[in-house]
Amino acid sequence: MSTMAVVGASSSWSRAMIQISPYTFSAVGIAIAIGVSVLGAAWGIYITGSSLIGAAIKAPRITSKNLISVIFCEAVAIYGVIVAIILQTKLESVPTSKIYAAESLRAGYAIFASGIIVGFANLVCGLCVGIIGSSCALSDAQNSTLFVKILVIEIFGSALGLFGVIVGIIMSAQATWPSKTA
Amino acid sequence: MYGFEALTFNIHSGYLEAIVRGHRSGLLTAADYNNLCQCETLDDIKMHLSATEYGPYLQNEPSPLHTTTIVEKCTVKLVDEFNHMLCQATEPLSTFLEYIRYGHMIDNVVLIVTGTLHERDVQELLEKCHPLGMFDSIASLAVAQNMRELYRLVLVDTPLAPYFSECITSEDLDDMNIEIMRNTLYKAYLEDFYRFCQKLGGATAEIMSDLLSFEADRRAVNITINSIGTELTRDDRRKLYSNFGLLYPYGHEELAICEDIDQVRGVMEKYPPYQSIFSKLAYGESQMLDKAFYEEEVKRLCLSFEQQFHYGVFFSYIRLREQEIRNLMWISECVSQNQKTRVHDSVVFIF
């Protein structure tokens, strides 16, 4: 197979790796981008939401302000959707002879990596914002001057998801499949 | 795993934790206590309390109030909040909340048995029982003649059954034996609660073990002081101390041989957390010891609210409410007996 000459694979594992289709890697990357981001967002929302509901019984004034925490968590899911849509526009068909060419593999790996980056960055970002949001709701119920200060912490936390999205989009810009002409 | 409770605690207990923190904000503050301490009559107290969260519970009481009515209604509020949380709790929080009740159950059992010994009417005793510690067959405690019957007839069906293994004897119940029974049961209960919290692990284990150790040590000191001069032998006294806490085991060895309060002070001053308590008392004085212990307990209970995602807040909240009810009872008694100068002797401010 031409792949062995091109890539110089030596062990049986690495030979197996480069014979997995780049489209598999791309598809899994896109799935992780959206799936794990939504997992992070949902986790964060329930952590914040349960505390917010309980605290709002004694202090109803906190509900409208503290929905910001839920919105920050939701933003994490939106980042995942945006990146998944961008990634899937990067998929192109290549002729069969070129599926295992080095450039195709590179494109497949780039999409996979981008998906993992965005997915896991959004997972931890969602968790972070959710936990801070829960503490924010409980503190706001006791002392309303604390809300804005804790919100600043949440803003720093939600920047983590943004970092993931930026790096993910830069990675996906490298996903150039070989051109259709031989 | 310690440190990662935040990820999964809110699934089952997030709502209840937020509710208990909301209740905490309704505890009376120093300003409220100052207002109450300046009341002239019990009706003034009722008027001040109706502006706090106790309002709905006291507003329907007819006008010549008694202190027992005030305390009873405030306890009803505590029980309502506790039951509300208990019905919504899932395991293991529901078991944790049940453990909080067992202490009151023990007190109720001892109350009824002592009352029966002194020939009081069962119905009257049942009214004096703490509502958090009621269980179904409690009225039939009046029938038992000795501890073996007590266990066999009534207590084997209650959650207190496993705590009886150390104190089933066939001796008849008299005052001394009943106190020993109370302390043995409470020791077994504290150790069981401690083991349960250790099993829960994480922040709950750390915070609860601190609170329960303080409770065990405080009971050890109280047992020592109360048994000075009685016929309780040193070995019997030793057996009543719990097997955990800061004083275990060396402090217990020393406390068991103490014969007066100054020796107790000498033992306790070796332990830095308790040294600060005993340094507030002048030599030879023991009346303020209770208040000093209560103040230290309230300080530790308030600190447990600083951390989120653990069960210690539920325990702390119930204890703080009980302290508040004790404060209200003391203030009401002082006001109704016209002894307002003594009000600050026993009121522990929470905030």
XYZ file of C-alpha atoms in Angstrom:
533
model
C 0.000 0.000 0.000
C 1.213 3.437 -0.789
C 0.574 4.550 2.761
C 3.403 2.528 4.158
C 5.915 4.133 1.853
C 4.535 7.595 2.429
C 4.277 7.601 6.163
C 6.972 5.078 7.059
C 4.822 3.266 9.623
C 6.698 0.635 11.584
C 4.607 -0.878 14.382
C 1.319 -2.647 13.825
C -0.590 -0.120 15.954
C 0.542 2.841 13.969
C -0.255 0.966 10.781
C -3.728 0.358 12.100
C -4.150 4.036 13.023
C -3.355 5.365 9.613
C -5.738 2.957 8.012
C -8.697 4.401 9.872
C -10.512 6.642 7.462
C -10.047 10.374 8.068
C -13.774 10.707 7.731
C -14.201 8.590 10.866
C -11.978 10.934 12.791
C -13.820 13.958 11.440
C -17.227 12.603 12.294
C -16.201 11.660 15.805
C -14.621 15.091 16.246
C -17.789 16.862 15.227
C -19.862 14.637 17.524
C -17.617 15.370 20.471
C -17.660 19.083 19.742
C -21.404 19.318 20.089
C -22.069 16.426 22.436
C -19.581 17.150 25.176
C -20.247 20.915 25.007
C -23.916 20.312 25.598
C -23.023 17.941 28.452
C -21.007 20.718 30.064
C -23.743 23.275 29.563
C -26.442 21.000 30.947
C -24.356 20.055 33.961
C -23.715 23.720 34.720
C -27.356 24.661 34.301
C -28.648 22.043 36.699
C -26.035 22.903 39.321
C -27.036 26.565 39.186
C -30.727 25.958 38.686
C -31.348 23.774 41.716
C -29.660 26.238 44.070
C -31.370 29.179 42.434
C -34.842 27.677 42.816
C -34.327 26.834 46.474
C -32.803 30.194 47.336
C -35.501 32.120 45.522
C -38.160 30.820 47.884
C -36.952 33.005 50.723
C -35.519 35.770 48.531
C -37.617 36.107 45.369
C -35.734 39.177 44.223
C -32.734 37.132 43.129
C -34.395 35.228 40.299
C -34.119 37.698 37.437
C -30.547 38.745 38.117
C -29.261 35.234 38.605
C -30.583 34.029 35.295
C -27.356 35.503 33.953
C -25.528 32.473 35.327
C -27.836 30.196 33.376
C -27.274 32.294 30.269
C -23.493 31.961 30.607
C -23.877 28.194 30.779
C -26.153 28.212 27.774
C -23.552 30.215 25.844
C -21.234 27.260 26.254
C -23.675 25.028 24.398
C -23.987 27.645 21.668
C -20.219 27.686 21.204
C -20.374 23.938 20.686
C -23.113 24.244 18.069
C -21.265 26.972 16.184
C -18.032 25.044 16.059
C -19.797 21.844 15.028
C -21.442 23.683 12.128
C -18.127 25.225 11.080
C -16.428 21.849 11.251
C -18.992 20.103 9.179
C -18.607 22.668 6.407
C -14.953 21.688 6.271
C -15.761 18.159 5.177
C -15.098 17.543 1.501
C -15.093 14.460 -0.623
C -11.790 13.256 -1.977
C -11.213 10.622 -4.658
C -10.780 7.098 -3.329
C -7.115 6.984 -4.250
C -6.425 9.921 -2.008
C -8.375 8.930 1.094
C -5.241 7.730 2.875
C -2.914 10.352 1.498
C -1.028 12.322 4.096
C -2.998 15.465 3.455
C -6.312 13.736 3.911
C -5.169 12.244 7.179
C -4.038 15.668 8.306
C -7.417 17.166 7.522
C -9.172 14.371 9.378
C -6.978 14.746 12.414
C -7.400 18.531 12.394
C -11.171 18.257 12.536
C -10.953 15.591 15.246
C -8.607 17.687 17.342
C -10.726 20.765 16.920
C -13.738 18.827 18.105
C -11.999 17.496 21.189
C -10.579 20.929 22.038
C -13.907 22.648 21.858
C -15.843 19.836 23.520
C -13.696 19.463 26.586
C -12.985 23.153 27.023
C -16.717 23.757 27.018
C -17.296 20.869 29.416
C -15.083 22.333 32.109
C -16.234 25.847 31.372
C -19.857 24.829 31.825
C -19.017 23.117 35.103
C -17.070 26.104 36.348
C -19.773 28.618 35.528
C -22.422 26.337 37.007
C -20.719 25.917 40.351
C -19.954 29.617 40.632
C -23.525 30.403 39.622
C -24.834 28.219 42.438
C -22.678 30.000 45.007
C -23.662 33.326 43.479
C -27.363 32.611 43.910
C -26.935 31.540 47.526
C -24.760 34.544 48.415
C -27.042 36.978 46.642
C -29.966 35.657 48.676
C -28.116 36.545 51.883
C -26.440 39.793 50.855
C -27.282 41.519 47.599
C -24.049 43.492 47.356
C -22.164 40.306 46.591
C -23.840 39.608 43.278
C -21.774 41.819 41.014
C -18.485 40.719 42.542
C -19.225 37.046 42.048
C -20.436 37.781 38.535
C -16.923 38.997 37.694
C -15.588 35.571 38.697
C -18.146 33.958 36.430
C -17.084 36.116 33.510
C -13.508 34.931 33.914
C -14.796 31.383 34.039
C -16.759 31.696 30.848
C -13.654 32.988 29.076
C -12.320 29.432 29.262
C -14.893 28.221 26.778
C -14.008 31.081 24.501
C -10.332 30.069 24.524
C -11.360 26.598 23.456
C -13.477 27.931 20.605
C -10.706 30.189 19.320
C -8.103 27.422 19.267
C -10.607 25.008 17.796
C -11.402 27.327 14.910
C -7.723 27.949 14.232
C -7.161 24.179 14.164
C -10.039 23.609 11.817
C -8.655 26.172 9.376
C -5.919 23.662 8.702
C -8.376 21.076 7.505
C -7.524 21.296 3.802
C -8.293 18.132 1.917
C -6.202 17.264 -1.153
C -7.595 18.757 -4.357
C -9.687 16.607 -6.665
C -7.210 16.594 -9.524
C -4.621 13.922 -9.251
C -14.137 12.342 46.678
C -13.155 15.331 48.741
C -13.040 18.476 46.698
C -15.305 17.273 43.893
C -18.638 17.299 45.721
C -19.636 20.347 43.747
C -20.067 18.230 40.641
C -22.776 15.917 41.924
C -24.128 17.284 45.209
C -26.769 19.448 43.609
C -28.397 16.518 41.830
C -30.167 15.372 44.969
C -29.602 17.970 47.608
C -29.057 21.300 45.864
C -32.608 22.489 46.393
C -32.698 21.518 50.062
C -29.338 23.117 50.756
C -30.605 26.365 49.254
C -33.753 26.112 51.394
C -31.822 25.550 54.588
C -29.608 28.527 53.814
C -32.740 30.591 53.284
C -34.022 29.492 56.703
C -30.698 30.466 58.228
C -31.190 34.042 57.117
C -34.321 34.065 59.264
C -32.504 33.414 62.537
C -32.821 36.228 65.064
C -29.949 38.706 65.086
C -28.352 40.620 67.934
C -30.614 43.586 67.181
C -33.693 41.384 67.610
C -32.384 40.031 70.881
C -31.700 43.544 72.134
C -35.279 44.492 71.365
C -36.582 41.409 73.091
C -34.420 41.947 76.150
C -35.988 45.340 76.639
C -39.539 44.060 76.676
C -41.579 44.524 79.814
C -44.205 41.826 79.399
C -44.728 38.664 77.450
C -47.153 40.454 75.167
C -44.342 42.797 74.139
C -42.272 39.765 73.315
C -45.100 38.390 71.223
C -45.359 41.695 69.376
C -41.658 41.757 68.592
C -41.666 38.164 67.504
C -44.567 38.724 65.170
C -42.296 40.928 63.079
C -39.860 38.047 62.682
C -40.463 34.688 61.076
C -42.305 33.449 64.143
C -45.197 35.758 63.360
C -47.650 33.264 61.855
C -47.070 30.812 64.665
C -47.732 33.191 67.526
C -50.434 35.430 66.194
C -53.348 33.231 67.172
C -52.410 32.833 70.787
C -54.841 34.349 73.295
C -53.516 37.141 75.395
C -52.380 35.916 78.798
C -49.352 34.153 77.346
C -47.160 31.710 79.178
C -43.496 31.156 78.472
C -44.213 27.525 77.719
C -46.635 28.547 74.972
C -44.035 30.745 73.307
C -41.455 27.992 73.437
C -43.953 25.420 72.207
C -44.967 27.467 69.185
C -41.384 28.213 68.260
C -40.612 24.515 68.476
C -43.575 23.809 66.188
C -41.971 26.072 63.616
C -38.699 24.182 63.856
C -40.484 20.858 63.504
C -42.453 22.068 60.475
C -39.275 23.148 58.720
C -37.540 19.899 59.621
C -40.402 17.756 58.341
C -40.603 19.779 55.155
C -36.940 19.063 54.494
C -37.211 15.429 55.533
C -40.024 14.665 53.084
C -38.096 16.113 50.192
C -34.799 14.483 51.022
C -33.423 11.392 49.308
C -30.827 8.991 50.611
C -28.352 9.567 52.208
C -29.621 12.962 53.290
C -32.816 11.453 54.680
C -30.828 9.082 56.890
C -28.683 12.006 57.992
C -31.750 14.007 58.990
C -33.163 11.008 60.842
C -29.955 10.795 62.838
C -30.551 14.323 64.028
C -33.838 13.149 65.537
C -32.407 10.224 67.490
C -30.850 12.507 70.089
C -34.299 13.901 70.862
C -35.775 10.431 70.941
C -33.314 9.456 73.626
C -34.231 12.529 75.664
C -37.926 11.742 75.332
C -37.470 8.119 76.395
C -35.573 9.194 79.493
C -38.165 11.878 80.247
C -41.024 9.400 80.187
C -39.221 6.752 82.178
C -38.153 9.242 84.843
C -41.618 10.728 84.989
C -43.199 7.328 85.400
C -40.788 6.586 88.200
C -41.968 9.703 89.981
C -45.596 8.751 89.469
C -46.573 11.345 86.925
C -49.373 10.973 84.436
C -48.350 9.643 81.025
C -50.389 12.171 79.046
C -48.780 15.046 80.877
C -45.361 13.642 80.126
C -46.196 13.111 76.473
C -47.024 16.783 76.162
C -43.617 17.697 77.462
C -41.773 15.526 74.984
C -39.862 17.187 72.202
C -41.850 16.800 68.967
C -38.789 15.938 66.912
C -38.241 12.839 68.982
C -41.681 11.300 68.937
C -42.231 7.799 67.716
C -45.271 5.579 67.611
C -45.076 3.393 70.652
C -43.703 6.029 72.972
C -46.667 5.952 75.329
C -46.101 2.327 76.217
C -42.767 3.206 77.799
C -44.681 3.897 80.998
C -45.389 0.204 81.443
C -41.826 -1.039 81.683
C -40.310 -1.926 85.042
C -36.683 -2.512 84.181
C -34.397 -2.022 81.245
C -34.828 -5.441 79.780
C -38.576 -4.937 79.570
C -38.084 -1.440 78.242
C -36.073 -2.887 75.404
C -38.220 -5.912 74.727
C -41.584 -4.171 74.819
C -40.948 -0.884 73.120
C -37.498 -0.003 71.972
C -36.676 -3.015 69.851
C -38.882 -1.635 67.080
C -37.442 1.828 67.152
C -34.240 3.091 65.550
C -32.725 3.238 69.052
C -32.574 -0.556 69.305
C -28.899 -0.978 68.306
C -27.831 1.496 70.971
C -29.167 -0.689 73.758
C -26.698 -3.515 73.517
C -24.439 -1.970 76.122
C -26.994 -1.187 78.728
C -29.435 -4.029 79.017
C -29.406 -5.101 82.600
C -32.127 -6.508 84.764
C -31.751 -3.884 87.416
C -34.753 -1.855 88.305
C -34.893 1.672 87.013
C -33.976 4.348 89.512
C -32.647 7.858 89.089
C -28.992 6.909 88.942
C -29.502 4.064 86.532
C -31.645 6.198 84.287
C -28.928 8.828 83.997
C -26.394 6.140 83.237
C -28.780 4.707 80.658
C -29.226 8.118 79.050
C -25.493 8.659 78.802
C -24.808 5.166 77.493
C -27.458 5.519 74.820
C -26.193 8.934 73.834
C -22.639 7.625 73.632
C -23.710 4.805 71.303
C -25.753 7.262 69.232
C -22.865 9.709 68.832
C -20.478 6.979 67.812
C -22.975 5.635 65.291
C -23.564 9.098 63.845
C -19.817 9.663 63.657
C -19.296 6.407 61.780
C -22.118 7.267 59.391
C -20.590 10.651 58.621
C -17.177 9.101 58.074
C -18.767 6.721 55.624
C -20.296 9.605 53.692
C -16.814 11.016 53.233
C -15.751 14.306 51.701
C -16.642 17.666 53.179
C -19.551 16.216 55.185
C -17.204 13.863 57.033
C -14.706 16.587 57.831
C -17.195 19.165 59.061
C -19.443 16.758 60.933
C -16.543 15.039 62.650
C -15.448 18.403 64.019
C -18.950 19.231 65.270
C -19.547 15.761 66.718
C -16.136 15.673 68.399
C -16.949 18.918 70.127
C -20.267 17.457 71.248
C -18.594 14.299 72.550
C -15.974 16.292 74.436
C -18.553 18.625 75.903
C -20.603 15.682 77.136
C -17.487 14.125 78.642
C -16.803 17.291 80.618
C -20.425 17.549 81.730
C -20.520 13.918 82.808
C -17.336 14.448 84.785
C -18.553 17.559 86.506
C -21.977 16.112 87.287
C -20.567 12.918 88.698
C -18.085 14.537 91.050
C -19.185 13.610 94.503
C -21.670 10.912 93.448
C -21.209 7.205 93.794
C -20.283 6.732 90.140
C -16.968 4.880 90.068
C -14.074 5.914 87.901
C -14.487 2.919 85.629
C -18.178 3.556 85.176
C -17.424 7.147 84.373
C -14.813 6.084 81.872
C -17.328 3.855 80.146
C -19.646 6.757 79.483
C -17.135 8.729 77.417
C -17.394 8.365 73.613
C -14.649 6.725 71.625
C -13.775 9.665 69.446
C -13.060 13.340 69.788
C -10.119 15.459 70.749
C -10.057 14.106 74.290
C -9.956 10.453 73.258
C -8.114 8.555 74.729
C -5.655 10.423 76.911
C -7.975 13.208 77.993
C -10.519 10.622 79.066
C -7.946 8.876 81.234
C -7.268 12.117 83.010
C -10.895 13.201 83.272
C -11.892 9.890 84.782
C -9.774 10.541 87.868
C -10.811 14.157 88.406
C -12.384 14.930 91.741
C -13.128 18.638 91.472
C -13.616 21.380 88.937
C -10.118 22.772 89.135
C -8.690 19.413 88.196
C -11.055 19.316 85.224
C -9.843 22.748 84.231
C -6.260 21.536 84.502
C -6.996 18.676 82.136
C -8.875 20.769 79.598
C -6.308 23.520 79.440
C -3.905 21.154 77.778
C -6.072 21.223 74.659
C -5.826 24.562 72.856
C -9.396 24.714 71.530
C -10.790 24.190 75.014
C -8.260 26.346 76.743
C -9.962 29.422 75.313
C -13.275 28.281 76.782
C -11.918 27.675 80.237
C -9.879 30.858 80.286
C -13.120 32.835 80.287
C -14.072 31.400 83.664
C -12.577 32.577 86.916
C -11.168 29.941 89.232
C -13.764 27.859 91.024
C -16.687 29.116 88.940
C -18.720 26.648 86.984
C -22.063 28.307 86.312
C -20.804 30.079 83.222
C -19.328 26.899 81.797
C -22.584 25.994 80.072
C -22.803 29.372 78.435
C -19.138 29.221 77.363
C -19.718 25.846 75.761
C -22.829 27.085 73.992
C -20.935 30.074 72.634
C -18.181 27.877 71.276
C -20.735 25.529 69.746
C -22.563 28.392 68.042
C -19.283 29.694 66.647
C -18.461 26.315 65.117
C -21.986 25.843 63.777
C -21.882 29.215 62.041
C -18.527 28.355 60.488
C -19.981 25.258 58.876
C -22.099 27.493 56.656
C -18.958 28.878 55.041
C -18.561 25.822 52.859
C -21.045 24.695 50.261
C -22.106 21.213 49.088
C -22.141 19.249 52.336
C -24.745 18.035 54.834
C -23.284 19.800 57.832
C -25.466 22.841 57.150
C -28.607 20.869 57.987
C -27.240 19.751 61.333
C -25.971 23.250 62.085
C -29.250 24.898 61.219
C -31.269 22.614 63.519
C -28.805 23.189 66.344
C -28.825 26.957 65.850
C -32.624 27.005 65.940
C -32.584 25.012 69.148
C -30.151 27.509 70.631
C -32.451 30.313 69.562
C -35.411 28.612 71.230
C -33.336 28.263 74.408
C -32.536 31.968 74.190
C -36.205 32.833 73.762
C -37.144 30.663 76.696
C -34.570 32.335 78.932
C -35.609 35.832 77.859
C -39.304 35.010 78.367
C -38.648 33.570 81.817
C -36.585 36.594 82.839
C -39.245 38.979 81.590
C -42.124 37.131 83.199
C -40.325 36.901 86.536
C -39.144 40.479 86.369
C -35.469 39.593 86.537
C -34.331 41.498 83.518
C -30.881 42.121 84.927
C -30.126 38.448 84.545
C -31.151 38.263 80.926
C -27.662 38.471 79.518
C -26.437 35.662 81.728
C -27.564 32.997 79.406
C -28.391 34.416 75.998
C -25.973 33.394 73.264
C -26.087 35.676 70.269
C -25.916 33.866 66.980
C -25.127 36.771 64.676
